[in-house]
mmCIF file of C-alpha atoms in Angstrom:
data_model
loop_
_atom_site.group_PDB
_atom_site.id
_atom_site.type_symbol
_atom_site.label_atom_id
_atom_site.label_comp_id
_atom_site.label_asym_id
_atom_site.label_seq_id
_atom_site.Cartn_x
_atom_site.Cartn_y
_atom_site.Cartn_z
ATOM 1 C CA MET A 202 -3.527 29.125 8.306
ATOM 2 C CA LYS A 203 -3.986 27.419 11.757
ATOM 3 C CA VAL A 204 -5.362 24.475 12.308
ATOM 4 C CA ALA A 205 -6.372 22.250 15.391
ATOM 5 C CA VAL A 206 -6.413 17.973 15.459
ATOM 6 C CA PHE A 207 -7.406 16.291 18.427
ATOM 7 C CA SER A 208 -8.085 12.898 18.682
ATOM 8 C CA ASP A 209 -8.845 9.892 21.331
ATOM 9 C CA VAL A 210 -11.183 11.723 23.784
ATOM 10 C CA GLN A 211 -12.367 8.229 24.615
ATOM 11 C CA ALA A 212 -15.637 9.664 26.293
ATOM 12 C CA ASN A 213 -13.665 11.880 28.892
ATOM 13 C CA LEU A 214 -16.298 14.901 28.972
ATOM 14 C CA PRO A 215 -14.260 16.811 31.256
ATOM 15 C CA ALA A 216 -11.003 16.620 29.341
ATOM 16 C CA LEU A 217 -13.013 17.126 25.808
ATOM 17 C CA GLU A 218 -14.466 20.327 27.537
ATOM 18 C CA VAL A 219 -11.074 21.950 28.300
ATOM 19 C CA ALA A 220 -9.511 20.997 25.116
ATOM 20 C CA ALA A 221 -12.163 22.437 22.898
ATOM 21 C CA ASP A 222 -12.080 25.649 25.017
ATOM 22 C CA ASP A 223 -8.491 26.080 24.566
ATOM 23 C CA ILE A 224 -8.890 25.383 20.893
ATOM 24 C CA LEU A 225 -11.739 28.079 20.462
ATOM 25 C CA ALA A 226 -9.388 30.622 22.327
ATOM 26 C CA TRP A 227 -6.722 29.909 19.562
ATOM 27 C CA ARG A 228 -9.448 30.742 16.709
ATOM 28 C CA PRO A 229 -7.938 27.917 14.200
ATOM 29 C CA ASP A 230 -9.180 28.182 10.724
ATOM 30 C CA LEU A 231 -9.892 24.242 10.688
ATOM 31 C CA VAL A 232 -10.748 21.754 13.649
ATOM 32 C CA VAL A 233 -10.102 17.725 12.924
ATOM 33 C CA MET A 234 -11.574 15.718 15.723
ATOM 34 C CA ALA A 235 -9.288 12.215 14.329
ATOM 35 C CA GLY A 236 -11.231 9.992 16.005
ATOM 36 C CA ASP A 237 -12.349 7.937 19.263
ATOM 37 C CA LEU A 238 -14.426 10.332 20.580
ATOM 38 C CA LEU A 239 -16.409 7.520 22.434
ATOM 39 C CA ASN A 240 -15.809 4.639 23.937
ATOM 40 C CA ARG A 241 -13.051 3.317 26.645
ATOM 41 C CA GLY A 242 -14.968 5.599 28.845
ATOM 42 C CA PRO A 243 -17.991 6.867 30.480
ATOM 43 C CA CYS A 244 -19.407 9.929 29.097
ATOM 44 C CA SER A 245 -19.822 8.478 25.178
ATOM 45 C CA ARG A 246 -23.261 10.348 24.245
ATOM 46 C CA ALA A 247 -22.207 13.798 26.157
ATOM 47 C CA CYS A 248 -19.077 13.945 24.122
ATOM 48 C CA LEU A 249 -20.923 13.226 20.976
ATOM 49 C CA GLU A 250 -23.606 15.805 21.795
ATOM 50 C CA ARG A 251 -20.911 18.127 22.457
ATOM 51 C CA PHE A 252 -18.903 17.583 19.399
ATOM 52 C CA GLU A 253 -22.092 17.825 17.025
ATOM 53 C CA GLU A 254 -22.574 21.348 19.043
ATOM 54 C CA LEU A 255 -18.894 22.359 17.640
ATOM 55 C CA ARG A 256 -19.221 20.960 14.102
ATOM 56 C CA ARG A 257 -22.676 22.956 13.770
ATOM 57 C CA ALA A 258 -21.528 26.703 15.385
ATOM 58 C CA HIS A 259 -17.727 26.170 14.194
ATOM 59 C CA GLY A 260 -17.456 23.584 11.379
ATOM 60 C CA TRP A 261 -15.202 21.276 13.372
ATOM 61 C CA LEU A 262 -14.570 18.045 11.026
ATOM 62 C CA PRO A 263 -14.923 14.629 12.393
ATOM 63 C CA ILE A 264 -12.726 11.373 11.379
ATOM 64 C CA ASN A 265 -13.642 7.739 12.120
ATOM 65 C CA GLY A 266 -11.655 5.943 14.633
ATOM 66 C CA ASN A 267 -11.599 2.248 15.636
ATOM 67 C CA HIS A 268 -13.622 2.566 18.584
ATOM 68 C CA GLU A 269 -16.511 4.226 16.525
ATOM 69 C CA VAL A 270 -16.035 1.572 14.254
ATOM 70 C CA TRP A 271 -16.500 -1.182 16.714
ATOM 71 C CA VAL A 272 -19.220 0.455 18.578
ATOM 72 C CA LEU A 273 -21.348 0.357 15.635
ATOM 73 C CA ARG A 274 -20.392 -2.913 14.700
ATOM 74 C CA CYS A 275 -21.332 -4.293 18.085
ATOM 75 C CA GLY A 276 -24.774 -2.628 17.573
ATOM 76 C CA ARG A 277 -25.441 -4.786 14.528
ATOM 77 C CA GLU A 278 -23.866 -8.016 15.750
ATOM 78 C CA ALA A 279 -24.730 -10.016 18.746
ATOM 79 C CA PRO A 280 -21.704 -11.079 20.648
ATOM 80 C CA PRO A 281 -20.867 -15.006 19.843
ATOM 81 C CA SER A 282 -20.649 -16.108 23.137
ATOM 82 C CA PRO A 283 -21.671 -15.258 26.797
ATOM 83 C CA VAL A 284 -17.958 -14.856 27.736
ATOM 84 C CA ALA A 285 -17.476 -12.781 24.620
ATOM 85 C CA ALA A 286 -20.506 -10.830 25.836
ATOM 86 C CA GLU A 287 -18.580 -10.169 28.830
ATOM 87 C CA MET A 288 -15.718 -8.912 27.493
ATOM 88 C CA ARG A 289 -17.246 -6.233 24.877
ATOM 89 C CA ALA A 290 -19.887 -5.160 27.601
ATOM 90 C CA PHE A 291 -18.420 -1.663 27.904
ATOM 91 C CA ALA A 292 -18.691 -1.127 24.072
ATOM 92 C CA ASP A 293 -22.038 -2.423 24.480
ATOM 93 C CA PHE A 294 -22.700 0.063 27.364
ATOM 94 C CA THR A 295 -21.441 2.622 24.992
ATOM 95 C CA HIS A 296 -23.663 1.731 22.003
ATOM 96 C CA ARG A 297 -26.722 1.848 24.222
ATOM 97 C CA GLN A 298 -25.567 5.465 25.244
ATOM 98 C CA VAL A 299 -25.134 6.524 21.485
ATOM 99 C CA ALA A 300 -27.703 3.979 19.679
ATOM 100 C CA ASP A 301 -30.277 7.029 18.685
ATOM 101 C CA LEU A 302 -27.486 9.205 17.681
ATOM 102 C CA GLN A 303 -25.752 6.612 15.467
ATOM 103 C CA HIS A 304 -26.822 8.465 12.558
ATOM 104 C CA ALA A 305 -24.371 11.311 13.141
ATOM 105 C CA PHE A 306 -21.717 8.856 11.835
ATOM 106 C CA ASP A 307 -23.110 8.186 8.569
ATOM 107 C CA TRP A 308 -20.447 10.441 6.680
ATOM 108 C CA TRP A 309 -17.454 10.427 9.132
ATOM 109 C CA PRO A 310 -14.808 9.740 6.337
ATOM 110 C CA ASP A 311 -11.543 7.676 7.537
ATOM 111 C CA HIS A 312 -9.183 10.342 6.157
ATOM 112 C CA LEU A 313 -8.802 14.053 5.341
ATOM 113 C CA CYS A 314 -6.533 15.508 3.191
ATOM 114 C CA PHE A 315 -6.009 19.294 2.115
ATOM 115 C CA ASP A 316 -3.494 22.075 1.449
ATOM 116 C CA GLY A 317 -2.124 25.109 2.626
ATOM 117 C CA GLY A 318 -2.245 26.955 -0.520
ATOM 118 C CA ASP A 319 0.430 24.853 -2.627
ATOM 119 C CA ASP A 320 2.063 21.621 -3.554
ATOM 120 C CA ALA A 321 4.493 21.785 -0.842
ATOM 121 C CA SER A 322 1.891 22.174 2.009
ATOM 122 C CA TRP A 323 -0.409 18.891 1.905
ATOM 123 C CA VAL A 324 -1.579 17.720 4.817
ATOM 124 C CA HIS A 325 -3.202 14.010 5.389
ATOM 125 C CA ILE A 326 -4.920 13.035 8.730
ATOM 126 C CA THR A 327 -6.229 9.953 9.564
ATOM 127 C CA HIS A 328 -6.631 7.856 13.099
ATOM 128 C CA GLY A 329 -3.817 5.698 12.215
ATOM 129 C CA SER A 330 -2.101 5.248 9.217
ATOM 130 C CA LEU A 331 -2.806 4.105 5.376
ATOM 131 C CA LEU A 332 -2.654 0.323 6.874
ATOM 132 C CA GLY A 333 -5.717 1.182 9.229
ATOM 133 C CA HIS A 334 -7.485 2.835 12.209
ATOM 134 C CA ARG A 335 -5.509 0.399 14.543
ATOM 135 C CA ASP A 336 -1.925 0.999 13.191
ATOM 136 C CA GLY A 337 -0.979 4.004 14.498
ATOM 137 C CA ILE A 338 2.886 5.493 14.082
ATOM 138 C CA SER A 339 4.886 5.541 17.316
ATOM 139 C CA ALA A 340 8.481 6.219 18.404
ATOM 140 C CA SER A 341 9.387 2.592 17.969
ATOM 141 C CA LEU A 342 8.472 1.841 14.868
ATOM 142 C CA PRO A 343 11.400 1.633 12.435
ATOM 143 C CA ASP A 344 11.948 4.007 9.273
ATOM 144 C CA GLU A 345 11.307 1.250 7.023
ATOM 145 C CA ALA A 346 8.050 0.142 8.344
ATOM 146 C CA LEU A 347 6.873 3.813 7.539
ATOM 147 C CA ALA A 348 6.742 3.445 3.650
ATOM 148 C CA GLU A 349 3.680 1.217 3.337
ATOM 149 C CA ARG A 350 2.104 3.306 6.456
ATOM 150 C CA LEU A 351 2.255 7.020 4.896
ATOM 151 C CA PRO A 352 1.082 8.294 1.979
ATOM 152 C CA ARG A 353 3.461 9.859 -0.801
ATOM 153 C CA ASP A 354 3.677 13.621 -1.930
ATOM 154 C CA THR A 355 2.133 15.125 1.469
ATOM 155 C CA ALA A 356 4.532 17.858 3.692
ATOM 156 C CA LEU A 357 2.922 16.903 6.976
ATOM 157 C CA PHE A 358 1.140 13.300 7.892
ATOM 158 C CA VAL A 359 -1.144 13.600 11.413
ATOM 159 C CA GLY A 360 -2.430 10.501 12.945
ATOM 160 C CA ALA A 361 -3.396 9.514 16.628
ATOM 161 C CA HIS A 362 -4.242 6.313 18.412
ATOM 162 C CA THR A 363 -1.483 5.070 20.053
ATOM 163 C CA HIS A 364 -2.408 7.907 22.646
ATOM 164 C CA LYS A 365 1.547 9.240 22.689
ATOM 165 C CA PRO A 366 2.342 12.385 21.230
ATOM 166 C CA LEU A 367 5.171 12.404 18.759
ATOM 167 C CA VAL A 368 7.150 14.523 16.529
ATOM 168 C CA ARG A 369 9.111 12.922 13.824
ATOM 169 C CA ARG A 370 10.184 12.983 10.309
ATOM 170 C CA TYR A 371 10.494 10.674 7.336
ATOM 171 C CA GLY A 372 12.364 12.078 4.932
ATOM 172 C CA ALA A 373 11.054 15.331 4.082
ATOM 173 C CA MET A 374 7.761 14.538 5.339
ATOM 174 C CA GLN A 375 6.947 15.698 8.893
ATOM 175 C CA ILE A 376 4.980 13.433 11.286
ATOM 176 C CA LEU A 377 2.806 14.958 13.920
ATOM 177 C CA ASN A 378 0.923 12.353 16.365
ATOM 178 C CA VAL A 379 -1.441 14.418 18.492
ATOM 179 C CA GLY A 380 -1.798 12.243 21.116
ATOM 180 C CA SER A 381 -4.901 11.764 23.620
ATOM 181 C CA VAL A 382 -7.512 14.159 25.074
ATOM 182 C CA GLY A 383 -8.894 11.936 27.394
ATOM 183 C CA SER A 384 -6.243 9.294 28.144
ATOM 184 C CA PRO A 385 -2.462 9.851 27.330
ATOM 185 C CA PHE A 386 -0.597 6.497 27.686
ATOM 186 C CA ASP A 387 2.920 8.737 28.160
ATOM 187 C CA GLY A 388 2.768 8.937 31.855
ATOM 188 C CA ASP A 389 1.561 12.674 31.486
ATOM 189 C CA THR A 390 -2.231 12.619 32.837
ATOM 190 C CA ARG A 391 -2.893 16.202 31.247
ATOM 191 C CA ALA A 392 -4.971 16.009 27.686
ATOM 192 C CA SER A 393 -2.775 16.262 24.551
ATOM 193 C CA TYR A 394 -3.878 17.988 21.322
ATOM 194 C CA GLY A 395 -2.177 19.379 18.058
ATOM 195 C CA ARG A 396 -1.629 23.048 16.501
ATOM 196 C CA LEU A 397 -0.822 23.466 13.030
ATOM 197 C CA GLU A 398 0.414 27.196 11.670
ATOM 198 C CA LEU A 399 1.595 27.507 8.155
ATOM 199 C CA HIS A 400 4.337 29.566 7.862
ATOM 200 C CA GLY A 401 6.063 30.853 4.453
ATOM 201 C CA GLY A 402 4.942 27.568 2.922
ATOM 202 C CA ARG A 403 5.715 25.212 5.409
ATOM 203 C CA TRP A 404 3.848 23.611 8.733
ATOM 204 C CA ARG A 405 4.872 24.313 12.497
ATOM 205 C CA THR A 406 3.543 22.105 14.899
ATOM 206 C CA GLU A 407 3.158 22.083 18.485
ATOM 207 C CA ILE A 408 1.948 19.489 20.937
ATOM 208 C CA ARG A 409 -0.341 21.275 23.803
ATOM 209 C CA ARG A 410 -1.134 19.768 27.061
ATOM 210 C CA LEU A 411 -3.786 21.142 29.133
ATOM 211 C CA ALA A 412 -4.694 19.937 32.820
ATOM 212 C CA TYR A 413 -8.169 19.333 33.250
ATOM 213 C CA ASP A 414 -10.792 18.607 36.506
ATOM 214 C CA ARG A 415 -9.683 14.959 36.972
ATOM 215 C CA ALA A 416 -11.327 14.247 40.180
ATOM 216 C CA ARG A 417 -14.746 14.816 38.158
ATOM 217 C CA ALA A 418 -13.622 12.643 35.238
ATOM 218 C CA GLU A 419 -13.229 9.751 38.088
ATOM 219 C CA ARG A 420 -16.787 10.382 39.281
ATOM 220 C CA ASP A 421 -17.825 10.042 36.002
ATOM 221 C CA PHE A 422 -16.841 6.451 36.045
ATOM 222 C CA HIS A 423 -18.838 5.791 38.879
ATOM 223 C CA ASP A 424 -21.847 7.866 38.378
ATOM 224 C CA SER A 425 -22.242 6.893 34.781
ATOM 225 C CA GLY A 426 -22.867 3.536 35.241
ATOM 226 C CA PHE A 427 -19.658 2.796 33.058
ATOM 227 C CA LEU A 428 -17.717 0.291 36.043
ATOM 228 C CA ALA A 429 -21.137 -1.277 37.066
ATOM 229 C CA GLU A 430 -22.267 -2.242 33.838
ATOM 230 C CA GLY A 431 -18.931 -2.166 31.635
ATOM 231 C CA GLY A 432 -17.788 -5.431 32.589
ATOM 232 C CA PRO A 433 -14.371 -6.675 34.329
ATOM 233 C CA LEU A 434 -12.281 -5.243 31.415
ATOM 234 C CA ALA A 435 -13.893 -1.785 32.345
ATOM 235 C CA ARG A 436 -11.561 -1.668 35.875
ATOM 236 C CA ILE A 437 -8.248 -1.795 33.782
ATOM 237 C CA LEU A 438 -9.629 0.774 31.454
ATOM 238 C CA LEU A 439 -10.062 2.869 34.513
ATOM 239 C CA VAL A 440 -6.715 2.138 35.766
ATOM 240 C CA GLU A 441 -4.810 3.181 32.411
ATOM 241 C CA TRP A 442 -6.459 6.379 32.798
ATOM 242 C CA GLN A 443 -5.767 6.995 36.141
ATOM 243 C CA GLU A 444 -1.749 5.826 35.604
ATOM 244 C CA ALA A 445 -1.917 7.100 31.693
ATOM 245 C CA ARG A 446 0.090 3.916 30.618
ATOM 246 C CA VAL A 447 -1.182 1.209 28.406
ATOM 247 C CA LEU A 448 -2.222 -2.030 30.000
ATOM 248 C CA MET A 449 -5.090 -3.249 28.193
ATOM 249 C CA PRO A 450 -2.579 -4.815 25.358
ATOM 250 C CA HIS A 451 -0.741 -6.538 28.180
ATOM 251 C CA TRP A 452 -3.700 -8.304 29.313
ATOM 252 C CA ILE A 453 -4.879 -9.431 26.036
ATOM 253 C CA ARG A 454 -1.327 -11.168 25.493
ATOM 254 C CA ARG A 455 -1.232 -12.894 28.670
ATOM 255 C CA TYR A 456 -5.152 -13.495 29.464
ATOM 256 C CA GLN A 457 -7.528 -13.425 26.409
ATOM 257 C CA ASP A 458 -6.947 -16.984 24.823
ATOM 258 C CA ALA A 459 -7.184 -18.599 28.170
ATOM 259 C CA VAL A 460 -10.624 -16.680 28.997
ATOM 260 C CA LEU A 461 -11.922 -17.486 25.804
ATOM 261 C CA ALA A 462 -10.726 -20.993 26.444
ATOM 262 C CA GLY A 463 -12.933 -21.060 29.253
ATOM 263 C CA GLU A 464 -9.437 -21.669 31.705
ATOM 264 C CA ILE A 465 -9.866 -18.969 34.281
ATOM 265 C CA GLY A 466 -12.532 -16.516 34.423
ATOM 266 C CA LEU A 467 -12.828 -12.992 33.131
ATOM 267 C CA GLU A 468 -13.351 -11.259 36.580
ATOM 268 C CA ALA A 469 -10.561 -13.687 37.936
ATOM 269 C CA SER A 470 -7.912 -13.298 35.137
ATOM 270 C CA VAL A 471 -8.807 -9.049 35.585
ATOM 271 C CA THR A 472 -8.073 -9.529 39.252
ATOM 272 C CA GLU A 473 -4.992 -11.250 38.686
ATOM 273 C CA PHE A 474 -3.659 -9.064 36.350
ATOM 274 C CA LEU A 475 -4.358 -5.792 38.128
ATOM 275 C CA ASP A 476 -2.764 -7.261 41.424
ATOM 276 C CA GLY A 477 0.383 -7.945 39.261
ATOM 277 C CA ILE A 478 0.994 -4.752 38.243
ATOM 278 C CA ARG A 479 0.996 -3.050 41.415
#
């Protein structure tokens, strides 16, 4: 049995296209998209349309990520203040792209489980962990913190969310974080996804890295209107993608409360933050 799992496309269409072509050439028995197909990038609608084509033609399966949940929430709830609206402008940009297609998400689950033919080969796939979409498994997480995050009686746990590929063990359980197709944070700009193969009742895993047309992807940030309409925080998302490193949580810790309190403007905070990291 061969299974491909990919995640965190983050609206990067050129990266999705290359990953999809590589997966199709490998001819797996099952393909799972483990969330965050949308948002943080420029081409959410095109990525959703491409995934829906693959789902209909090849039976690819989706799982919710935190960005699907957040974008749909933005469509239901108005921002509580003008500054909050400015801070979530990139997510509202995404919602405008997919608003008439949001029925596609109605049946997306949070978890997917299957077995390869016996009790020793159960696989559990989710975007983050049992604690939620925003709680991924990272290399820095100590073993004692894993028990509440992982299912019991599972041979292989597959997650994502951190944008950093990882192969790890917890007791008898294998852990695979498939990283990110569209915006890795491990310093490697190539797309990342996971391959699983069942041999003799045991899963073998592989992280696959793929180059793609990054010049085209960067043009999309500009040509789509994402940077023009996505608010100042869209500039941080672009630099994260360019440098393949996590930045937004650092801005949040340093500036978010001050921006919400009116102590500094959002545009000024982003400029100061980006100047400080260069």
